[in-house]
mmCIF file with all atom_site columns, C-alpha atoms in Angstrom:
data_model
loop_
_atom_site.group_PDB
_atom_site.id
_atom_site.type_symbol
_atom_site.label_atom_id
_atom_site.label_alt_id
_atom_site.label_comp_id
_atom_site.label_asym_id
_atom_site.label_entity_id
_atom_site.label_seq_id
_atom_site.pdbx_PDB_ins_code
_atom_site.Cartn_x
_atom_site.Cartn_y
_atom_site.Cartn_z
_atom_site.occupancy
_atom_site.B_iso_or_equiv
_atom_site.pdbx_formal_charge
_atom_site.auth_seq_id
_atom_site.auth_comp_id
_atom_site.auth_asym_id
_atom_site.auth_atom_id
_atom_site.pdbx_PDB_model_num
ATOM 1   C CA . UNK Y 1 1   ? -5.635  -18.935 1.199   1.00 37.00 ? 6   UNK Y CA 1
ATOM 2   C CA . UNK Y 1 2   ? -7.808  -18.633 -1.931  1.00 42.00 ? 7   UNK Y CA 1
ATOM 3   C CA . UNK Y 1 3   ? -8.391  -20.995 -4.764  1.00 42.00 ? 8   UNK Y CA 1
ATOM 4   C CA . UNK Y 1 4   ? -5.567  -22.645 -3.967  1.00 42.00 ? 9   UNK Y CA 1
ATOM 5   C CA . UNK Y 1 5   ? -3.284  -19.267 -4.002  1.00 54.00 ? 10  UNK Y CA 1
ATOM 6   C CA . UNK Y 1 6   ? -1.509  -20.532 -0.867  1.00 54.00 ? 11  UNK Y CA 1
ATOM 7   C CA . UNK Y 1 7   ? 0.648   -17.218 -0.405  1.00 92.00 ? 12  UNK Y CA 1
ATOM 8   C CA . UNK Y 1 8   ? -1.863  -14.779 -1.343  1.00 97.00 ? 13  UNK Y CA 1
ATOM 9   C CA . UNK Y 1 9   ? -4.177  -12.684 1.082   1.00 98.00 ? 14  UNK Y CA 1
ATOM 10  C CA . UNK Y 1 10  ? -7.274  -10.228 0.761   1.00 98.00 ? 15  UNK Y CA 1
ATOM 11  C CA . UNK Y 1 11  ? -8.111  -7.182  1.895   1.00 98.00 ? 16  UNK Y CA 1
ATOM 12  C CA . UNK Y 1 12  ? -9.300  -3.380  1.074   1.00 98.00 ? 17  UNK Y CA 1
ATOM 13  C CA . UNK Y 1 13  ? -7.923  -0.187  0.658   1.00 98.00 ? 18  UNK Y CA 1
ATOM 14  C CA . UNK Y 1 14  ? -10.043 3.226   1.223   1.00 98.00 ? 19  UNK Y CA 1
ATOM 15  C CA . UNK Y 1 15  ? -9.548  6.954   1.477   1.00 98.00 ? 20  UNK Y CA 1
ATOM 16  C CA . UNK Y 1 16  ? -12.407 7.314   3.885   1.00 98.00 ? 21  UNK Y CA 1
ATOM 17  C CA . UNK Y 1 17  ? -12.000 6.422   7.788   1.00 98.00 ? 22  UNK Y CA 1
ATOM 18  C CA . UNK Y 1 18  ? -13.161 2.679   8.603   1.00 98.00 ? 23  UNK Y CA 1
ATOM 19  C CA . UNK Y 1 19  ? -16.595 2.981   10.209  1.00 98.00 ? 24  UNK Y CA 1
ATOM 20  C CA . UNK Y 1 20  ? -18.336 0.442   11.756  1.00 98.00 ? 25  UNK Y CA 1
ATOM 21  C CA . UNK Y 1 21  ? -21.117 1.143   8.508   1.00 98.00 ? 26  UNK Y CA 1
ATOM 22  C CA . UNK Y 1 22  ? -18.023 1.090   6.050   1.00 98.00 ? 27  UNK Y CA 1
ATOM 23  C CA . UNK Y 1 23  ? -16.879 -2.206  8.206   1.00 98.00 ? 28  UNK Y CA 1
ATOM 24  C CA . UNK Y 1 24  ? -20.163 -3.538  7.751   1.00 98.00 ? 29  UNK Y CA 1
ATOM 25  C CA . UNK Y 1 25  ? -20.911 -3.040  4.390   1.00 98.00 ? 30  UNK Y CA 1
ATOM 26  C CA . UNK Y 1 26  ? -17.347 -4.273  2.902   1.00 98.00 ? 31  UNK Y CA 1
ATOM 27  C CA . UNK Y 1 27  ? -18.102 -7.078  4.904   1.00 98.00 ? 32  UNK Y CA 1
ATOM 28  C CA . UNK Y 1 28  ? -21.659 -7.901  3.992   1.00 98.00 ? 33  UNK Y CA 1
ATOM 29  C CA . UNK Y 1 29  ? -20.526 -7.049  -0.110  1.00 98.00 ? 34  UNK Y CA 1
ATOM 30  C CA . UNK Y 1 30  ? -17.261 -8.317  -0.504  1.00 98.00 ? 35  UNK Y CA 1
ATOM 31  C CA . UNK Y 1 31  ? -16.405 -10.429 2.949   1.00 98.00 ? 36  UNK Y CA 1
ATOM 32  C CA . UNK Y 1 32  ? -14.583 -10.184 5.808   1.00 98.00 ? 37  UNK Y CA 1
ATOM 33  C CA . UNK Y 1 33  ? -10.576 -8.226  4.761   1.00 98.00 ? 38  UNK Y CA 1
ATOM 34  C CA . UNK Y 1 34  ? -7.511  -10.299 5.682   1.00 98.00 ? 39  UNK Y CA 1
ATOM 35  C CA . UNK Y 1 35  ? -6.023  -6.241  6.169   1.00 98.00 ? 40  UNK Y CA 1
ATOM 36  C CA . UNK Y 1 36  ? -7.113  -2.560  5.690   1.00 98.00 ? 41  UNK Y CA 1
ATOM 37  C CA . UNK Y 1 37  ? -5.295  -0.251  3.476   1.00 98.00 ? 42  UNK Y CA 1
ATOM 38  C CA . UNK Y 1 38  ? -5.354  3.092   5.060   1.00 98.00 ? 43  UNK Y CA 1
ATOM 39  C CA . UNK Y 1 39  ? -3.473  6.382   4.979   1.00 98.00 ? 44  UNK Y CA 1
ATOM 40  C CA . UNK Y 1 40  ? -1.041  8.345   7.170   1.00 98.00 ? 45  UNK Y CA 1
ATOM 41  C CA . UNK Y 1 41  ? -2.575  12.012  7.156   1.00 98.00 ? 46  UNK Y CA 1
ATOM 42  C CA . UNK Y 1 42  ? -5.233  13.995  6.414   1.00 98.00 ? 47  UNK Y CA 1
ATOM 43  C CA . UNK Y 1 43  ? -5.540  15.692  3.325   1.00 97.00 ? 48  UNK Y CA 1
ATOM 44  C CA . UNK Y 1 44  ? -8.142  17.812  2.359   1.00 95.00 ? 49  UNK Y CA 1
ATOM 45  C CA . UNK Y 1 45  ? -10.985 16.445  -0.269  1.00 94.00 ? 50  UNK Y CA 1
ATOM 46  C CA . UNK Y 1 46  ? -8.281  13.367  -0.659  1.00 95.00 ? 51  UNK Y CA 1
ATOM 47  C CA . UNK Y 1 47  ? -8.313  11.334  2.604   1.00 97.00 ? 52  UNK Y CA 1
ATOM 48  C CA . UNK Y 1 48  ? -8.824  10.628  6.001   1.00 98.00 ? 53  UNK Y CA 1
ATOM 49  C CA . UNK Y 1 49  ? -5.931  10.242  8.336   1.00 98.00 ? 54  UNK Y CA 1
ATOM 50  C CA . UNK Y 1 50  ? -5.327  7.454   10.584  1.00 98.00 ? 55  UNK Y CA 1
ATOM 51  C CA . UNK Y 1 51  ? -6.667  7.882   14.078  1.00 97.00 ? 56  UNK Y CA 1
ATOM 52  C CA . UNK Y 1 52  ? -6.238  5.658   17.474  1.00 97.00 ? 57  UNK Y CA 1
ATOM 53  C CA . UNK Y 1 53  ? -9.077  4.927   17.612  1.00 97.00 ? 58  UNK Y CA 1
ATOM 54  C CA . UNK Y 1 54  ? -9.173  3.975   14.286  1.00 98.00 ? 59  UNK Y CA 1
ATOM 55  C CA . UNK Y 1 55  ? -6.842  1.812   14.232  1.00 98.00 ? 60  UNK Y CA 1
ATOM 56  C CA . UNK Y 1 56  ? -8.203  -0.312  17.507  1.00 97.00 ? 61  UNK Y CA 1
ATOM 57  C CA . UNK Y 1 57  ? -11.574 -0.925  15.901  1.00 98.00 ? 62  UNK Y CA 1
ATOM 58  C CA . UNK Y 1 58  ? -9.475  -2.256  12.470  1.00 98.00 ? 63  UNK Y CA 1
ATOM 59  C CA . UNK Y 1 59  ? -7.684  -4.923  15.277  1.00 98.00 ? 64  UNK Y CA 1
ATOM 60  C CA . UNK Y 1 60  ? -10.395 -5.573  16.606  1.00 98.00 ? 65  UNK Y CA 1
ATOM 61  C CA . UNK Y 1 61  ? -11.942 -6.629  13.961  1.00 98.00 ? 66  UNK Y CA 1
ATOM 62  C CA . UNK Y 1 62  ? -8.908  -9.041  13.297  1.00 98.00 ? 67  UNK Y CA 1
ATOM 63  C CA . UNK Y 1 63  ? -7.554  -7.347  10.639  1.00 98.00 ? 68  UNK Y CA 1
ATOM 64  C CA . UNK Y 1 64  ? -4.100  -5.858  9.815   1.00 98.00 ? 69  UNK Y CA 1
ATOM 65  C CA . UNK Y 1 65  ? -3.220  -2.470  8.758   1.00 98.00 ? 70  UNK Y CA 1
ATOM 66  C CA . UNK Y 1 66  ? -1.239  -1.464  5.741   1.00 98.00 ? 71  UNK Y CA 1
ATOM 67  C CA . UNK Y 1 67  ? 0.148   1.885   6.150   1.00 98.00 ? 72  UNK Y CA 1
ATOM 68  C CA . UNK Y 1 68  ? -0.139  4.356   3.040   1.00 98.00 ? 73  UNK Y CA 1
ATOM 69  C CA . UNK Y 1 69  ? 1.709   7.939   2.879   1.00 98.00 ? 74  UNK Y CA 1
ATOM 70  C CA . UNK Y 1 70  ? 0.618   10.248  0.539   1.00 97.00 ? 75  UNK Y CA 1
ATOM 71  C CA . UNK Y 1 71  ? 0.918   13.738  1.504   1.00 97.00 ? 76  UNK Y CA 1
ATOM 72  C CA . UNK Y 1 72  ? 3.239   14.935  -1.371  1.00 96.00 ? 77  UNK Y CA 1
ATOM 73  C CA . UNK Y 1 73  ? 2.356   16.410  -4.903  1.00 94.00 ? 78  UNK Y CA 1
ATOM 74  C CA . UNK Y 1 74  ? 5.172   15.160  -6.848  1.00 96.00 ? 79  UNK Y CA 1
ATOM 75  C CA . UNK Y 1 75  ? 8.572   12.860  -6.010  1.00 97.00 ? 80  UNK Y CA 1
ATOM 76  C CA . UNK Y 1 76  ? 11.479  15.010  -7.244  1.00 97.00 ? 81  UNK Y CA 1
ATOM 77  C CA . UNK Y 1 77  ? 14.852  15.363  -5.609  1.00 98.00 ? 82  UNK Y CA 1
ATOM 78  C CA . UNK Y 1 78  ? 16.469  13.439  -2.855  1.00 98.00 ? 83  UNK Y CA 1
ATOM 79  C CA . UNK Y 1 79  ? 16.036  15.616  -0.247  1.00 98.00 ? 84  UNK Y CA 1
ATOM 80  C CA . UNK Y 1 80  ? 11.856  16.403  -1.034  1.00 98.00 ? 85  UNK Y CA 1
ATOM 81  C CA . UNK Y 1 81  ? 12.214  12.349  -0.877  1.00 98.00 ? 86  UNK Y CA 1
ATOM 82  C CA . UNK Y 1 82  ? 14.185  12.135  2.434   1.00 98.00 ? 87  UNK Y CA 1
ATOM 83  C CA . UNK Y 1 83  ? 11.571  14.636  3.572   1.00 98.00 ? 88  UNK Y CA 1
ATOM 84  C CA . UNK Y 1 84  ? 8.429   12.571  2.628   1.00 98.00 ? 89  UNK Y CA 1
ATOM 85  C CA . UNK Y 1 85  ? 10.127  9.325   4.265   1.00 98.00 ? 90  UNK Y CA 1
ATOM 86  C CA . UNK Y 1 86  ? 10.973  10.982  7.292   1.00 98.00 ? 91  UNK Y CA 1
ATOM 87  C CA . UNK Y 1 87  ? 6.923   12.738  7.612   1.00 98.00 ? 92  UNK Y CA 1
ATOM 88  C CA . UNK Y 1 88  ? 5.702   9.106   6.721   1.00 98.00 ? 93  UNK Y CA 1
ATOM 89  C CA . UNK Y 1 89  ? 7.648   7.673   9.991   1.00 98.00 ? 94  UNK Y CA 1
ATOM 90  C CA . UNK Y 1 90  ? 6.698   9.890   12.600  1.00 98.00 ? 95  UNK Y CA 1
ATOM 91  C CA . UNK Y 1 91  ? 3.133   9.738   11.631  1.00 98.00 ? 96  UNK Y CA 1
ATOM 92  C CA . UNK Y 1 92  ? 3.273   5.993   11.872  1.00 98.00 ? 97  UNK Y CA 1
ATOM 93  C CA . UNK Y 1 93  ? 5.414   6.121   14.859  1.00 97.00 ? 98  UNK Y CA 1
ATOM 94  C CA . UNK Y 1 94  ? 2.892   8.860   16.701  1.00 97.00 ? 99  UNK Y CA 1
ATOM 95  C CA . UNK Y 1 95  ? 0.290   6.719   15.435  1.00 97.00 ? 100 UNK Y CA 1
ATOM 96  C CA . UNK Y 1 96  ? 1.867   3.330   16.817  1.00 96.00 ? 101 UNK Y CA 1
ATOM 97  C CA . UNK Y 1 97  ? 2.002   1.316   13.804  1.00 97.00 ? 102 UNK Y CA 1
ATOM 98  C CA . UNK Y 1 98  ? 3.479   -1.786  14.408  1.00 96.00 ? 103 UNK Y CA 1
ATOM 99  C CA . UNK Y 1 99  ? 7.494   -2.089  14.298  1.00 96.00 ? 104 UNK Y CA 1
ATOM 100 C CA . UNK Y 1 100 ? 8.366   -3.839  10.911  1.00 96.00 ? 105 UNK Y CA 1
ATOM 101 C CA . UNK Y 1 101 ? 5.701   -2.894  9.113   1.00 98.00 ? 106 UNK Y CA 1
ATOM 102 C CA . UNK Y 1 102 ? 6.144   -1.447  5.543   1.00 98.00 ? 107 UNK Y CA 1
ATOM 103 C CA . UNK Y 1 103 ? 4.951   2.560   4.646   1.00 98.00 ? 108 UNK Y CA 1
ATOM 104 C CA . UNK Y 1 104 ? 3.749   2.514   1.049   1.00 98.00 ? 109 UNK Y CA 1
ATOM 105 C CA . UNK Y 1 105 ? 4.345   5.911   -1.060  1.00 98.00 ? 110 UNK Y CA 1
ATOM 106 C CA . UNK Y 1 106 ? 1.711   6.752   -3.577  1.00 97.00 ? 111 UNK Y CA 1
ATOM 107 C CA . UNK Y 1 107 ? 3.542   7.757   -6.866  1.00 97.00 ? 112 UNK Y CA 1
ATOM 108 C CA . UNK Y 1 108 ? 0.230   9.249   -8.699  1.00 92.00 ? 113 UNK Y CA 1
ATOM 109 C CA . UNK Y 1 109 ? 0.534   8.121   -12.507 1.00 89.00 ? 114 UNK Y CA 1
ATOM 110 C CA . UNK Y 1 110 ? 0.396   11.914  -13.236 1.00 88.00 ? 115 UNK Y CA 1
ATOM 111 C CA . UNK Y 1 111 ? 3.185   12.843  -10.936 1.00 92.00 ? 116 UNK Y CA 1
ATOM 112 C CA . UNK Y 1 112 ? 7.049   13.764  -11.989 1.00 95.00 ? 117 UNK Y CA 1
ATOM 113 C CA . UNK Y 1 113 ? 9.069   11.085  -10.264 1.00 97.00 ? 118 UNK Y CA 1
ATOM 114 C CA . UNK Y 1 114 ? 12.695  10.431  -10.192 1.00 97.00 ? 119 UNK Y CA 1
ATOM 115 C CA . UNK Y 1 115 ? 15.092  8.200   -9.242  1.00 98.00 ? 120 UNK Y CA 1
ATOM 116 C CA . UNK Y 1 116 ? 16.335  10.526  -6.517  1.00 98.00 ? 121 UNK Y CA 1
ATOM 117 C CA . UNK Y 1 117 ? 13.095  10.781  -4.878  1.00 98.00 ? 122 UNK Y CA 1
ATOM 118 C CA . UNK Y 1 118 ? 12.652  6.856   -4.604  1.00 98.00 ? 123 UNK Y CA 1
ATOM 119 C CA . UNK Y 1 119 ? 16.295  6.153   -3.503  1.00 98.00 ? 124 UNK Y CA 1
ATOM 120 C CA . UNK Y 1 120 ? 15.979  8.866   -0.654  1.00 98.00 ? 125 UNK Y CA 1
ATOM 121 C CA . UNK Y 1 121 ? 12.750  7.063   0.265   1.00 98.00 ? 126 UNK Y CA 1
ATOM 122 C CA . UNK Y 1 122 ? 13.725  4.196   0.445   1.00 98.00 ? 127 UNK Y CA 1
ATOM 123 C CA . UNK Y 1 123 ? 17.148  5.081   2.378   1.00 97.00 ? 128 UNK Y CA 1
ATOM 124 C CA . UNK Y 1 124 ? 15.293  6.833   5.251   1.00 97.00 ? 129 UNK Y CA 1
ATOM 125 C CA . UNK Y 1 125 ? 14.111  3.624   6.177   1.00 97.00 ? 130 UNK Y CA 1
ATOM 126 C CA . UNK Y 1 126 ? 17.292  2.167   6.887   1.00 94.00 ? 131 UNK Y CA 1
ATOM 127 C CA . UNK Y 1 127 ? 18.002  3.300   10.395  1.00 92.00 ? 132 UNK Y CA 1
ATOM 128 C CA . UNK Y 1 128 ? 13.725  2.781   11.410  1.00 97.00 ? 133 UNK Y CA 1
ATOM 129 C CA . UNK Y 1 129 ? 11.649  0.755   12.625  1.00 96.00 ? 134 UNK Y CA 1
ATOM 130 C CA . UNK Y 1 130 ? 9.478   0.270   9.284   1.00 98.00 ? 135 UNK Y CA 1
ATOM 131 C CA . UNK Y 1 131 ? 10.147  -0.884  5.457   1.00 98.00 ? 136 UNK Y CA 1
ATOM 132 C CA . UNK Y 1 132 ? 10.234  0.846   2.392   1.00 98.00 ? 137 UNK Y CA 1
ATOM 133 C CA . UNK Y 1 133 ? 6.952   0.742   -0.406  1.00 98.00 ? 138 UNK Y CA 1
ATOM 134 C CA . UNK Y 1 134 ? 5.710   2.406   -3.287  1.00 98.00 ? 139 UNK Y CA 1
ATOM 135 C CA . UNK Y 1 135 ? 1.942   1.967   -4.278  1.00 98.00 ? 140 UNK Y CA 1
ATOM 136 C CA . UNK Y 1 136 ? 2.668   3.034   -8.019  1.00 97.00 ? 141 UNK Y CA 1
ATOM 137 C CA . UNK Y 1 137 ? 1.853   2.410   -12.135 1.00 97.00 ? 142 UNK Y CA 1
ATOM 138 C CA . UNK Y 1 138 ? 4.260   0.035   -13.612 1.00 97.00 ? 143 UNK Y CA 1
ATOM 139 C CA . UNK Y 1 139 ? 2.540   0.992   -16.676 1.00 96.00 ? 144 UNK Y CA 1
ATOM 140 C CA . UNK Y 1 140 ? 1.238   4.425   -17.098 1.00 95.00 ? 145 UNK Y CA 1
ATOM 141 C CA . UNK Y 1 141 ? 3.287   7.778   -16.189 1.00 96.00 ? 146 UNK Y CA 1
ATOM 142 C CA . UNK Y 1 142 ? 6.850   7.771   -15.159 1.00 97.00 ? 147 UNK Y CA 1
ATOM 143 C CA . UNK Y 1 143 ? 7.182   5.361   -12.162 1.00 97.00 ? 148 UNK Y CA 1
ATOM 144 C CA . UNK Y 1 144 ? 8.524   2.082   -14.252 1.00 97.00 ? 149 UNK Y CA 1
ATOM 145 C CA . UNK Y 1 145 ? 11.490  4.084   -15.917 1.00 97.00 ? 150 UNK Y CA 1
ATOM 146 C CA . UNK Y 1 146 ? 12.103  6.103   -12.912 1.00 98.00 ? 151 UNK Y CA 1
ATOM 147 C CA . UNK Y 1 147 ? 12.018  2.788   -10.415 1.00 98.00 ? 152 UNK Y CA 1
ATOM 148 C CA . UNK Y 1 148 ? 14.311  0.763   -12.851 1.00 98.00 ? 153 UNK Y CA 1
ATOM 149 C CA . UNK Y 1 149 ? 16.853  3.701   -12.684 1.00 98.00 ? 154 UNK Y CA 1
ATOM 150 C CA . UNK Y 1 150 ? 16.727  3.746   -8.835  1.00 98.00 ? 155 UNK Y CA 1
ATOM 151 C CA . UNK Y 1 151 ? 17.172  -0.313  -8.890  1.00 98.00 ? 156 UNK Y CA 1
ATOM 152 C CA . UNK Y 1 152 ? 19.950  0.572   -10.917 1.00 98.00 ? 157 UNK Y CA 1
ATOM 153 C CA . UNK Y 1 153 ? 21.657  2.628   -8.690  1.00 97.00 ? 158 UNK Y CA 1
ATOM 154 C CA . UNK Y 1 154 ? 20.185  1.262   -5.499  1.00 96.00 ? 159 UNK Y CA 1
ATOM 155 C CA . UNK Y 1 155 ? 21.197  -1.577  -3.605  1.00 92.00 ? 160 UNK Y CA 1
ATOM 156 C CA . UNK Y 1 156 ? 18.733  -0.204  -0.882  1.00 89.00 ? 161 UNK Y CA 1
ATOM 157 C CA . UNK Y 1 157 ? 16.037  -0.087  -3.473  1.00 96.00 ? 162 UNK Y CA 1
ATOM 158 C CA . UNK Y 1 158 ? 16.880  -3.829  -4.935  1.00 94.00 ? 163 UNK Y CA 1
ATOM 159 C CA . UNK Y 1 159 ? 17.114  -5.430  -1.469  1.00 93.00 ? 164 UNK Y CA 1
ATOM 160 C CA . UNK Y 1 160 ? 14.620  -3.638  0.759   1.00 95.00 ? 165 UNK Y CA 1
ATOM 161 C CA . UNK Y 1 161 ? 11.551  -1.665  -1.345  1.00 97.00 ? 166 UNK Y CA 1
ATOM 162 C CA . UNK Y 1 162 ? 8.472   -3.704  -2.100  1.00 98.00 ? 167 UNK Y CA 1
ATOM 163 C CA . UNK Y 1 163 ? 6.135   -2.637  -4.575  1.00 98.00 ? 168 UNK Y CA 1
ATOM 164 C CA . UNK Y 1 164 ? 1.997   -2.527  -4.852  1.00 98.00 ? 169 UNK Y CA 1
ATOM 165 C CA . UNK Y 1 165 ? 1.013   -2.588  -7.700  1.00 98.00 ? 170 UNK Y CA 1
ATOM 166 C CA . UNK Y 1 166 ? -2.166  -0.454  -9.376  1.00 97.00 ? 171 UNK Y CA 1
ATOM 167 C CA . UNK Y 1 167 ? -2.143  -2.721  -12.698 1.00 97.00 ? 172 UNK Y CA 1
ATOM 168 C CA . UNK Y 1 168 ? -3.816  -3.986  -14.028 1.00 98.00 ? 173 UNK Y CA 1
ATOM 169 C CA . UNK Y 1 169 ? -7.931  -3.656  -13.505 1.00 97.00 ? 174 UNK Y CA 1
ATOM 170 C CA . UNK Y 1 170 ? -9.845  -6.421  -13.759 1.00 97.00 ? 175 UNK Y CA 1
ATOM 171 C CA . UNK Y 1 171 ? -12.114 -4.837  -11.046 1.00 97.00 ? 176 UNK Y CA 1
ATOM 172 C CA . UNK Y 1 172 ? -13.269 -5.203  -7.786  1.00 98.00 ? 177 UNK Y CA 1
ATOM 173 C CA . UNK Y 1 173 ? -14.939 -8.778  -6.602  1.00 97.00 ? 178 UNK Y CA 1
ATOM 174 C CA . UNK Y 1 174 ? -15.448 -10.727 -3.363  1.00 97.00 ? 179 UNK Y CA 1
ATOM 175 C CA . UNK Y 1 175 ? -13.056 -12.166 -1.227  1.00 97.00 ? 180 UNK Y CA 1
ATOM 176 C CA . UNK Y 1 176 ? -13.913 -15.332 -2.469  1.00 96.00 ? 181 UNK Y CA 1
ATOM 177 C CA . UNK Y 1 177 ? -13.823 -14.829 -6.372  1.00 97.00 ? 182 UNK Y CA 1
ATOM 178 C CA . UNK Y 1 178 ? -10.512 -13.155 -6.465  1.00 97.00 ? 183 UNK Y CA 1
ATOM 179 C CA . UNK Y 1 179 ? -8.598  -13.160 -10.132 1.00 97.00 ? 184 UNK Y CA 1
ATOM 180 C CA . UNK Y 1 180 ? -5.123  -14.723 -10.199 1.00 96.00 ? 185 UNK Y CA 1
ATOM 181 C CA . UNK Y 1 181 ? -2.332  -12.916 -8.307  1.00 97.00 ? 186 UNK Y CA 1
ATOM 182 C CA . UNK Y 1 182 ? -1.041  -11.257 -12.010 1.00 97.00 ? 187 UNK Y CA 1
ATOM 183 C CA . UNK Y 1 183 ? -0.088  -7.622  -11.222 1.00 98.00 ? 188 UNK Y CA 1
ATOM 184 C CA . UNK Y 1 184 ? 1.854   -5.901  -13.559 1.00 98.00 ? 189 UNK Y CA 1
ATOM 185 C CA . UNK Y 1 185 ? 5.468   -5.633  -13.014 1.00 98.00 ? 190 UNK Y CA 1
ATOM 186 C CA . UNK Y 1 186 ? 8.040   -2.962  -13.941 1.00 98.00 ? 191 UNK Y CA 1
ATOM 187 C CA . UNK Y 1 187 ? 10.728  -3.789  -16.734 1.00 98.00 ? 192 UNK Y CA 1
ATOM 188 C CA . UNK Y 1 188 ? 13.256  -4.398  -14.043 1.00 97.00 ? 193 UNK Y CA 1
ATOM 189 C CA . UNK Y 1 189 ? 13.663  -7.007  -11.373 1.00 96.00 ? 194 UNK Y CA 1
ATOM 190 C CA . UNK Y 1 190 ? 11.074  -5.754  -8.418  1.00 97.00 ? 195 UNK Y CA 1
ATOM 191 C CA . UNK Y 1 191 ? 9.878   -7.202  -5.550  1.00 97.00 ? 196 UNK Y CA 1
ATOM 192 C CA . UNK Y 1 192 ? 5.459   -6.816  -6.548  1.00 98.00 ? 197 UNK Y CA 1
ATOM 193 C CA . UNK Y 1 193 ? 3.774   -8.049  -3.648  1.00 98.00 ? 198 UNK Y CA 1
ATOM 194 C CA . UNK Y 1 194 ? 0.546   -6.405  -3.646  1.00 98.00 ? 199 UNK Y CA 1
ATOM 195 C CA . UNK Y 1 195 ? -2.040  -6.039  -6.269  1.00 98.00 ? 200 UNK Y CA 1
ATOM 196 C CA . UNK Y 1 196 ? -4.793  -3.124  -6.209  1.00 98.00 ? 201 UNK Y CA 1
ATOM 197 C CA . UNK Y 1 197 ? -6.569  -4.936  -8.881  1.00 98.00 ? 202 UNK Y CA 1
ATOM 198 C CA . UNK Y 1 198 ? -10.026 -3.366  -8.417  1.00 98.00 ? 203 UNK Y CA 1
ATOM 199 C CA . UNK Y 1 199 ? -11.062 0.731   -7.584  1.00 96.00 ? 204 UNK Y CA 1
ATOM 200 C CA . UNK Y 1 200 ? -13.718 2.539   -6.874  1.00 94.00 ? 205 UNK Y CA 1
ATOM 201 C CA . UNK Y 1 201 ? -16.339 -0.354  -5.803  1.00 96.00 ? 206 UNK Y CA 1
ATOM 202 C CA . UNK Y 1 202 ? -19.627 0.624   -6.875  1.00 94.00 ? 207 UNK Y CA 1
ATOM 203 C CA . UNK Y 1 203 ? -20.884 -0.779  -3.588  1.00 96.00 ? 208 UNK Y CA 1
ATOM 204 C CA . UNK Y 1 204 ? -18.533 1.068   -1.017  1.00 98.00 ? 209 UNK Y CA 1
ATOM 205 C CA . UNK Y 1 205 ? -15.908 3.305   -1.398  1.00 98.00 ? 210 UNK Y CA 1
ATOM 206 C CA . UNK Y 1 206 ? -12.781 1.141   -1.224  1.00 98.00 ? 211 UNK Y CA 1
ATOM 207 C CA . UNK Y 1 207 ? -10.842 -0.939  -3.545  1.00 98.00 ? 212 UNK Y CA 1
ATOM 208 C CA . UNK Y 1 208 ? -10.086 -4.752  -3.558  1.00 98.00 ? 213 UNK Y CA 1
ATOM 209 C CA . UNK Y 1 209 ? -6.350  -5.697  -2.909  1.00 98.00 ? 214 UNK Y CA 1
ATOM 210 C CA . UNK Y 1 210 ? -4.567  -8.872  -2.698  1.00 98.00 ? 215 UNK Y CA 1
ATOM 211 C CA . UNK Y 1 211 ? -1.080  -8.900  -1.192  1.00 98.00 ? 216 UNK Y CA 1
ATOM 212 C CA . UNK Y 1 212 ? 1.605   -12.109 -1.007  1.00 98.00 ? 217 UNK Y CA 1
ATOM 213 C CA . UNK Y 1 213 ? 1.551   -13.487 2.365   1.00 97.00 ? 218 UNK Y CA 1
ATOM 214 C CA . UNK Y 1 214 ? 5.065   -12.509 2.914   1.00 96.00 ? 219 UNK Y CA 1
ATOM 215 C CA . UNK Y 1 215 ? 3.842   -8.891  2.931   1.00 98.00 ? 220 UNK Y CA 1
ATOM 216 C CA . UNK Y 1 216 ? 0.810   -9.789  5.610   1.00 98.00 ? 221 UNK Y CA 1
ATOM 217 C CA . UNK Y 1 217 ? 3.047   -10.983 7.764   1.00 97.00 ? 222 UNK Y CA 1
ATOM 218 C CA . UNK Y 1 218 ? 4.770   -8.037  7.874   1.00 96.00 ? 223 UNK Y CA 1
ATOM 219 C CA . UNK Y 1 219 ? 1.672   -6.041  8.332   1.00 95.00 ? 224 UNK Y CA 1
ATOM 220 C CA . UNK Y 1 220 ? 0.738   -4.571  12.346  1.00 84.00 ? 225 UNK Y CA 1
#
């Protein structure tokens, strides 16, 4: 609880593995992360994927993890979506992400997205373990028309998809000089409960995130 946000919580996001040297200097220039934002997979010049091992030094540490899936160049079609969703499970299940948890899609700002996609997402999760996300732009690119469209349509996406937010940027800061929880929201009724309100940190490569405590919970 920060500055008397009594829901909100704090944490990181990065592309690069958590180190103990990453650990320690997030720690030592922004404080110690309620949770770690971290991805799925591998991809090439992008990210590092989730190990084990990985993943026991972020517990150990006391933190949660909050799964991100990203290994996809554009989210077209219901069954390229269905195909995404169903990837993004078995990595977290091989990878033994914690039952409950939600898998957040990254919809690039520069990507096509449609409806389709987001619905199929979002229905895969249905009969699994884990919980729908998108990490996307209400603002720039096409996510805001293409998510209101899929609310639209979507019970599944109303009821069940939670959304973190990459707007706006007021940068990154310490744990203990976070902004007000204000992320932008898309035009539609949406359930925002995460906030990547500050990238590339000049002092290590992650990004500053805060997320409703509703959403921590949920975290493994």
């Amino acid at each position: 609880m920060y500055r008397n946000q009594r829901s909100i919580n704090w944490g990181v996001d990065s592309a690069a593995a958590v180190t103990q040297e990453l650990y320690e200097c997030v720690t030592s220039s922004y404080g110690q992360p309620d949770f770690w934002g971290r991805y799925l997979t591998t991809i090439e010049n992008v990210c590092d994927g989730l190990t084990p091992e990985e993943i026991h030094f972020i517990r150990d540490q006391g933190m949660k993890i909050m799964p991100i899936y990203n290994n996809f160049s554009e989210a077209v079609g219901e069954r390229a979506g269905a195909v995404a969703a169903r990837n993004a499970i078995f990595q977290a299940r091989r990878l033994g992400i914690l039952e409950g948890s939600f898998i957040f899609a990254t919809i690039e700002n520069f990507f096509n997205v449609d409806p389709a996609w987001l619905i199929a997402w979002s229905d895969a999760f249905y009969t699994s373990p884990y919980r729908p996300g998108f990490l996307g732009d209400p603002v720039e690119g096409g996510f805001n028309e293409a998510y209101c469209n899929a609310s639209e349509a979507s019970e599944s996406i109303r009821q069940q998809a939670v959304i973190f937010s990459a707007e706006p940027e007021p940068g990154t800061t310490p744990k203990n000089r976070i902004p007000r929880y204000n992320p932008a929201r898309p035009s539609c009724d949406a359930n925002v409960w995460a906030w990547q309100y500050g990238r590339d940190s000049e002092n290590c490569p992650i990004d500053t995130v805060l997320m409703e405590t509703r959403l921590y919970e949920a975290l493994g």
